[in-house]
mmCIF file with all atom_site columns, C-alpha atoms in Angstrom:
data_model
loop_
_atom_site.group_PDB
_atom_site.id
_atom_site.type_symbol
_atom_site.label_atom_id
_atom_site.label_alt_id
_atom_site.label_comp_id
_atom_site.label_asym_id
_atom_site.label_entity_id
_atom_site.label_seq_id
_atom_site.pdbx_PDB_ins_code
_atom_site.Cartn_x
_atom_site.Cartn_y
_atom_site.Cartn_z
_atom_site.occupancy
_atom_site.B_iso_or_equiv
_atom_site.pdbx_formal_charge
_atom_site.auth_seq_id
_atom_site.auth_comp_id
_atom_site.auth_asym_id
_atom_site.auth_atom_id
_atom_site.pdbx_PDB_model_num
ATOM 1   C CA . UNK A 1 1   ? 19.238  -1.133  9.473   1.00 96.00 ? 1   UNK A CA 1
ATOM 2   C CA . UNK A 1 2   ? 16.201  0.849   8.654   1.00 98.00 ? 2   UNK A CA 1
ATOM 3   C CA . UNK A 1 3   ? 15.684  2.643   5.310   1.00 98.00 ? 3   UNK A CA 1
ATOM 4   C CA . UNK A 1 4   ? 12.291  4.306   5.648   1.00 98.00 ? 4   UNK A CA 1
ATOM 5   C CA . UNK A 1 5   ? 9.515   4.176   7.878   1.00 98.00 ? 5   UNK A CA 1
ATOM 6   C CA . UNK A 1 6   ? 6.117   5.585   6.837   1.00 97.00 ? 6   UNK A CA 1
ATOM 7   C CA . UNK A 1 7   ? 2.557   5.631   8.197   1.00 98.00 ? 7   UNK A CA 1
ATOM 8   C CA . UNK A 1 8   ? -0.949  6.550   6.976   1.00 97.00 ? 8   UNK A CA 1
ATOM 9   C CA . UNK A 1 9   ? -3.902  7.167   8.492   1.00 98.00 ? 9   UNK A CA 1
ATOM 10  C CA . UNK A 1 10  ? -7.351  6.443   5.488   1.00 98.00 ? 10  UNK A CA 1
ATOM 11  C CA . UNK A 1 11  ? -10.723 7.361   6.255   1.00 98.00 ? 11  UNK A CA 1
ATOM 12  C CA . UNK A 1 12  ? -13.050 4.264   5.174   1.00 98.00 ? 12  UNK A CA 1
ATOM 13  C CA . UNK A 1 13  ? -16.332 6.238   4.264   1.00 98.00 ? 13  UNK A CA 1
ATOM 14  C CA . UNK A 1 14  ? -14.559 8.700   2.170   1.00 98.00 ? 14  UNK A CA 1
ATOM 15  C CA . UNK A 1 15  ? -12.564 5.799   0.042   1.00 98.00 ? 15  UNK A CA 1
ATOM 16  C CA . UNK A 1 16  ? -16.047 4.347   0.003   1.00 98.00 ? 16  UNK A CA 1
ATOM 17  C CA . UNK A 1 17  ? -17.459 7.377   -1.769  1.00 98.00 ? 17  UNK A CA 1
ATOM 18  C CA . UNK A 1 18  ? -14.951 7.824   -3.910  1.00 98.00 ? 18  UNK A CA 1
ATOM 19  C CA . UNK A 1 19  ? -15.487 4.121   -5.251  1.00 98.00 ? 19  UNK A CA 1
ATOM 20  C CA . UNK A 1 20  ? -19.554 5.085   -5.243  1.00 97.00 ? 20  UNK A CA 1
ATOM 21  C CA . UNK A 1 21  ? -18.512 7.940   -7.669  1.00 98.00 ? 21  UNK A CA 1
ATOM 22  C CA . UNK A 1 22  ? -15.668 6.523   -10.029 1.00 97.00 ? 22  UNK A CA 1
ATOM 23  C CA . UNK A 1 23  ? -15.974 2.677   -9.709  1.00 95.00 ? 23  UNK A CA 1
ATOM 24  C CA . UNK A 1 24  ? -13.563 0.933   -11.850 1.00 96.00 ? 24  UNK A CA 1
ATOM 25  C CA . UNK A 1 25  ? -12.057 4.072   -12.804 1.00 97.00 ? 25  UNK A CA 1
ATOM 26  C CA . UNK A 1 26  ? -10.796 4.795   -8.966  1.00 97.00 ? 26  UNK A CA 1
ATOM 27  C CA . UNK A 1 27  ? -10.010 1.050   -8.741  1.00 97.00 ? 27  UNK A CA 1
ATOM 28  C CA . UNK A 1 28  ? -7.690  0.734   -11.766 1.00 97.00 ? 28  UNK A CA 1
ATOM 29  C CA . UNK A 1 29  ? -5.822  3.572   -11.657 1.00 95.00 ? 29  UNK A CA 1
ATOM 30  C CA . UNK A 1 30  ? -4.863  3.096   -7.598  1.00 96.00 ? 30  UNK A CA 1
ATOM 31  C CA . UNK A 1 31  ? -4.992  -1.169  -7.558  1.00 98.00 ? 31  UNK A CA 1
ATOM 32  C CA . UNK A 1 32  ? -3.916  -3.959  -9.116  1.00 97.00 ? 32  UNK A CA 1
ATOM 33  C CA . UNK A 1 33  ? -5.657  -6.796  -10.224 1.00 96.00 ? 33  UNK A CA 1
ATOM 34  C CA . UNK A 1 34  ? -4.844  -8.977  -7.526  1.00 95.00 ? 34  UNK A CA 1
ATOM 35  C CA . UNK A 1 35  ? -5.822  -6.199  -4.490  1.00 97.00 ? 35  UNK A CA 1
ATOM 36  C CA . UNK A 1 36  ? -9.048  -5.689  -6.491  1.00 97.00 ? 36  UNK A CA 1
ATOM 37  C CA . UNK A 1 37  ? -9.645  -9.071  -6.759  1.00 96.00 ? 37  UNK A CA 1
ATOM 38  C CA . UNK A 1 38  ? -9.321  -9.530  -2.819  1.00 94.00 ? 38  UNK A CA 1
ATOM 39  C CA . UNK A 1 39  ? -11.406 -6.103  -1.852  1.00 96.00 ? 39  UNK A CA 1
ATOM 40  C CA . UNK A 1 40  ? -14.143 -7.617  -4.008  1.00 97.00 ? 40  UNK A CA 1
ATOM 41  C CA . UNK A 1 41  ? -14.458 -11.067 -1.694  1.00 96.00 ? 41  UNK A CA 1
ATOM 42  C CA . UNK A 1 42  ? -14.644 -9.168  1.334   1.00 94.00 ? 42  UNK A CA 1
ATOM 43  C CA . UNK A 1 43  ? -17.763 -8.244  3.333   1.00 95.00 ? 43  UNK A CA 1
ATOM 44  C CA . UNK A 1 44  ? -15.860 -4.783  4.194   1.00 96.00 ? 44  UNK A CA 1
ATOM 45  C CA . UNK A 1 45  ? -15.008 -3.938  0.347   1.00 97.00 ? 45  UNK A CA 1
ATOM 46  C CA . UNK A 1 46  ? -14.237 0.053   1.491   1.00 98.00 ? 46  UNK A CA 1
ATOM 47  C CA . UNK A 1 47  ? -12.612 -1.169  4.528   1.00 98.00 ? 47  UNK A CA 1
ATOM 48  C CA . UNK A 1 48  ? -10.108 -3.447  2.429   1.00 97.00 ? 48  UNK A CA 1
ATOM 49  C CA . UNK A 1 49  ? -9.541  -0.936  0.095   1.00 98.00 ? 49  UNK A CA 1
ATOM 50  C CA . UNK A 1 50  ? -8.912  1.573   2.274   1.00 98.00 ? 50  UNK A CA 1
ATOM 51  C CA . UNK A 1 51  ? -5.830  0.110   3.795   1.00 98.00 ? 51  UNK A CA 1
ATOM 52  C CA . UNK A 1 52  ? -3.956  -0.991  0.867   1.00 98.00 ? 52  UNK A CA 1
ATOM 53  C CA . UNK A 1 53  ? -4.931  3.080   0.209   1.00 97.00 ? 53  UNK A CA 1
ATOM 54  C CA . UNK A 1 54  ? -3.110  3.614   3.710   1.00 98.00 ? 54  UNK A CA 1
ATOM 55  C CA . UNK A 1 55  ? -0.401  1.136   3.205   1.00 98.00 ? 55  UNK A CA 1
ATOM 56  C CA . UNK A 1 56  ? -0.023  2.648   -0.627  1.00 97.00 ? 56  UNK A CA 1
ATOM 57  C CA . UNK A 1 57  ? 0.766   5.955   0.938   1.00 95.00 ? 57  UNK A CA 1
ATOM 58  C CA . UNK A 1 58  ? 2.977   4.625   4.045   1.00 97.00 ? 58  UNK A CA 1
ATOM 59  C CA . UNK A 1 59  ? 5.024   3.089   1.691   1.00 96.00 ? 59  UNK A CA 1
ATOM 60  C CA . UNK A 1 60  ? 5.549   5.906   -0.234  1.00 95.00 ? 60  UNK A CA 1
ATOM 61  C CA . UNK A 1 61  ? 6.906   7.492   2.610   1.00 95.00 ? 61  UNK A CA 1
ATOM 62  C CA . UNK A 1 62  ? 9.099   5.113   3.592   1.00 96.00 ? 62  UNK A CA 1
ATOM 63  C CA . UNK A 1 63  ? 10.565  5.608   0.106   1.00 95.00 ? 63  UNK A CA 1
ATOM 64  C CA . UNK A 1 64  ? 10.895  8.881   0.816   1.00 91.00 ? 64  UNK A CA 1
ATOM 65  C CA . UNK A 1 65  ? 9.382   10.309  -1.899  1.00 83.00 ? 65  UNK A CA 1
ATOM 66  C CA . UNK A 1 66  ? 5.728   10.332  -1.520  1.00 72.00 ? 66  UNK A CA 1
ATOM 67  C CA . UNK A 1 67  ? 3.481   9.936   -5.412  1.00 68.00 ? 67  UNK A CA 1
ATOM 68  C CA . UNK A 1 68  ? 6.292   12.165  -6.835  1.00 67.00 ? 68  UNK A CA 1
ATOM 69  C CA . UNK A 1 69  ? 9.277   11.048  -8.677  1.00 64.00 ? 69  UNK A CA 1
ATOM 70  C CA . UNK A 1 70  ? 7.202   8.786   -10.982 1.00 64.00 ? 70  UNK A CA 1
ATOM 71  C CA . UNK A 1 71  ? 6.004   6.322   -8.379  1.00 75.00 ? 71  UNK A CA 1
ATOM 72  C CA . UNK A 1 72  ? 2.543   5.387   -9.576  1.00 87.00 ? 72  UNK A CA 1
ATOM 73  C CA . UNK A 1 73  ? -0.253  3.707   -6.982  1.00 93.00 ? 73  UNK A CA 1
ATOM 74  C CA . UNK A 1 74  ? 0.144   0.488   -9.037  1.00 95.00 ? 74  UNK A CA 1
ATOM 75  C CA . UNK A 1 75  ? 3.965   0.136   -8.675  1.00 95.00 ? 75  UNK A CA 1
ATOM 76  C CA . UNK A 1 76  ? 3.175   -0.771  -4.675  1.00 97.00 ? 76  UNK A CA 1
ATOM 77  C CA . UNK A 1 77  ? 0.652   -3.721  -3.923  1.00 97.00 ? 77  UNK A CA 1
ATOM 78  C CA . UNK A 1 78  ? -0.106  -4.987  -0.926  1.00 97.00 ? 78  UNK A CA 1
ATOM 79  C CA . UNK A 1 79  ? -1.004  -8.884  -1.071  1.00 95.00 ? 79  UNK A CA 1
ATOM 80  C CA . UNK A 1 80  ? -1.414  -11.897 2.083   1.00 94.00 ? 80  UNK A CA 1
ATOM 81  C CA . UNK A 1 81  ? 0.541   -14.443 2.932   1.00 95.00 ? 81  UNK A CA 1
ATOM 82  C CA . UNK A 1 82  ? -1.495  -17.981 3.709   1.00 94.00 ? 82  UNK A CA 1
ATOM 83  C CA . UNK A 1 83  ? -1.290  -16.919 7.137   1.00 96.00 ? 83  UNK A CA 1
ATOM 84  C CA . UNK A 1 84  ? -3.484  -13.171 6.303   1.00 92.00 ? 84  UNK A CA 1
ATOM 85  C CA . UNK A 1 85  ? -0.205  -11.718 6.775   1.00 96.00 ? 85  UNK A CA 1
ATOM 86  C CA . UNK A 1 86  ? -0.185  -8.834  4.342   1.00 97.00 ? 86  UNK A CA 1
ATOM 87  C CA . UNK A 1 87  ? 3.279   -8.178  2.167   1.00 97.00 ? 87  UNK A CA 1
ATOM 88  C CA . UNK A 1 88  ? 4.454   -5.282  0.017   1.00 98.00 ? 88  UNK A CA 1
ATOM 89  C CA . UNK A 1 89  ? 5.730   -5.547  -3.251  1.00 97.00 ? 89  UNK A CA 1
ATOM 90  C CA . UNK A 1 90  ? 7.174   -2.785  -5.549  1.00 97.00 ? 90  UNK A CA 1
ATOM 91  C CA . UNK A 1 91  ? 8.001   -2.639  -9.160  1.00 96.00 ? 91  UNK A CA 1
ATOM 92  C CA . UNK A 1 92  ? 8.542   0.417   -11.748 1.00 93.00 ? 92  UNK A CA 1
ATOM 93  C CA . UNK A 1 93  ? 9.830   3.305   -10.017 1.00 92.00 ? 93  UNK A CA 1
ATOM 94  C CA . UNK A 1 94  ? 9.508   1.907   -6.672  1.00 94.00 ? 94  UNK A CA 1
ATOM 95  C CA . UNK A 1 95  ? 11.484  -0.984  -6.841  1.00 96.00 ? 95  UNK A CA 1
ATOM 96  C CA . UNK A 1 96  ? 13.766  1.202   -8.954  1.00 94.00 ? 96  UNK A CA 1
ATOM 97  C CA . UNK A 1 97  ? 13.492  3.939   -5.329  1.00 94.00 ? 97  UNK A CA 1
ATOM 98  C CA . UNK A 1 98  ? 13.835  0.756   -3.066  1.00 97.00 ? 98  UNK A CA 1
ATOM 99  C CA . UNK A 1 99  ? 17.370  -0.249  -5.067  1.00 97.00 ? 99  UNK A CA 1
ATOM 100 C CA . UNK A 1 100 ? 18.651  3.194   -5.104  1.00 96.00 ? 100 UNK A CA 1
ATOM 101 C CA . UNK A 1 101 ? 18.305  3.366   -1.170  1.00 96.00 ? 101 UNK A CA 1
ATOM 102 C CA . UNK A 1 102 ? 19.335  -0.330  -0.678  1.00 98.00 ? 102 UNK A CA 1
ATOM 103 C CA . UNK A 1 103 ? 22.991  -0.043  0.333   1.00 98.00 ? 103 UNK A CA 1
ATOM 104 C CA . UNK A 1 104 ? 25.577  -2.510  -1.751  1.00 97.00 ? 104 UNK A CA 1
ATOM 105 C CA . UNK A 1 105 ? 25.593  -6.032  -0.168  1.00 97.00 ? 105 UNK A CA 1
ATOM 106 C CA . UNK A 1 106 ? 22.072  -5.607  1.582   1.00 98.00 ? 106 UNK A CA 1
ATOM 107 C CA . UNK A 1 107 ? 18.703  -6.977  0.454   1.00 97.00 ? 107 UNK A CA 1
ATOM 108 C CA . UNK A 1 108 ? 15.907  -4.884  1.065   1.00 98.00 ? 108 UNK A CA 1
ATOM 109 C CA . UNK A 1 109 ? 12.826  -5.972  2.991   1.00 97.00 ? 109 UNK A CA 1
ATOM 110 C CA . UNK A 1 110 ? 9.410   -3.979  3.438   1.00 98.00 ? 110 UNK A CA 1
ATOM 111 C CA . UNK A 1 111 ? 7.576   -4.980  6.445   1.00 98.00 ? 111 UNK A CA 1
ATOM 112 C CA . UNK A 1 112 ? 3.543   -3.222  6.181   1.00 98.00 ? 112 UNK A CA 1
ATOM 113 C CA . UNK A 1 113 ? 0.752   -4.279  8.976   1.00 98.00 ? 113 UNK A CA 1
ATOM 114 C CA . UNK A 1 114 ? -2.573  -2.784  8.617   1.00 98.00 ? 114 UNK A CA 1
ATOM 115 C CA . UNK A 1 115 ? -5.442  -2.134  10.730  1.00 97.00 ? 115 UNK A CA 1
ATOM 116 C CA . UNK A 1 116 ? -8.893  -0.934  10.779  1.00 97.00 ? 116 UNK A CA 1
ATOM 117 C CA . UNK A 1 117 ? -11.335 1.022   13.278  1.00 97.00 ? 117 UNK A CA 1
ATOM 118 C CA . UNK A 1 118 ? -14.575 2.347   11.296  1.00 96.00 ? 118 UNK A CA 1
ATOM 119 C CA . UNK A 1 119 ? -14.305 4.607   10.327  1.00 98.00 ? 119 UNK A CA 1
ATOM 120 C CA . UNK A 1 120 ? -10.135 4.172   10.535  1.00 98.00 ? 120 UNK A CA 1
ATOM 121 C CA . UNK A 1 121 ? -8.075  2.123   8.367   1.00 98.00 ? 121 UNK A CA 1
ATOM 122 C CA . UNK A 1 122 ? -4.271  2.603   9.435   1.00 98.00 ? 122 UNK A CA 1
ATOM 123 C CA . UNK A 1 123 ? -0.836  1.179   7.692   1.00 98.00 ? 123 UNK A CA 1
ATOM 124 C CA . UNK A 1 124 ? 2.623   1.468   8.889   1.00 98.00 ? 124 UNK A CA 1
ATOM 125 C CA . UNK A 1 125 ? 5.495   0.211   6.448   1.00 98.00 ? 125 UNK A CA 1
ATOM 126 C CA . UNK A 1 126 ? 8.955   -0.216  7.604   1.00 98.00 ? 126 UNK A CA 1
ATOM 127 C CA . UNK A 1 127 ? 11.784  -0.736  4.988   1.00 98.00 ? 127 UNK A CA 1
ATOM 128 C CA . UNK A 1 128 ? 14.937  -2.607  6.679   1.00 98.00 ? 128 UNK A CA 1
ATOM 129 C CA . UNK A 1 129 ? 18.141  -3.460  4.793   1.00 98.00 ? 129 UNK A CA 1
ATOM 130 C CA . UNK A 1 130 ? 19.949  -6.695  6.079   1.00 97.00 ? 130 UNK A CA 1
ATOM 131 C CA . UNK A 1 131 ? 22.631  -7.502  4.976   1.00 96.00 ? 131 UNK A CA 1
ATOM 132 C CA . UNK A 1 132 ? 22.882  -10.590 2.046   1.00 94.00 ? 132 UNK A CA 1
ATOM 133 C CA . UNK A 1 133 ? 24.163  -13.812 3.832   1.00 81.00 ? 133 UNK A CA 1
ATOM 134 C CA . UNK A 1 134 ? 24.358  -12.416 6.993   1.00 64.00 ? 134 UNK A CA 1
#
């Protein structure tokens, strides 16, 4: 069953101005270590950061709660897979959110893709509750 669905739509050249103007400030108060550490390699360091930005705020969404409630940016991280596919995980208040909605005898699962377009970068996140040893 589906929990939440959320989308969001980041413009690329404005993340990359806000990184211009507050550098590490901007990046450690919105990312963790581990999505810095992956913007950083890549040739399109805006464009990377911009969707986790997206996917950030799509997952939020699909919480159902938007930055409110005491969900920080840091307590959702997007990460890859081997294969590039990206996964969200969510501690703090989030994964506190996520259990709350989680109906008994389900496990919760958060499915994010992300795309970019310059100047574009687009998530959608989709939380889905299956149920455990089904």
């Amino acid at each position: 069953m589906i929990l939440g669905i959320g989308t969001d739509l980041a413009n690329i050249e404005r993340i990359a101005r806000v990184l211009d103007r507050y550098g590490d400030r901007f990046r450690n108060r919105v990312f963790t270590e581990v999505e810095q550490a992956k913007a950083e390699r890549r040739r399109d360091v805006a464009g990377t950061y911009a969707k986790r930005w997206a996917a950030k705020e799509a997952c939020s969404k699909a919480l159902g709660t938007g930055l409110r409630m005491g969900i920080s940016w840091r307590d959702m991280a997007v990460s890859n897979l081997r294969s590039g596919q990206p996964v969200m995980t969510v501690t703090g208040w989030a994964a506190d959110r996520l259990a709350q909605m989680t109906p008994p005898g389900h496990e919760a699962i958060i499915h994010v893709t992300l795309t970019d377009d310059h100047p574009w970068a687009q998530a959608f996140v989709v939380i889905e509750a299956r149920p455990i040893g089904g």
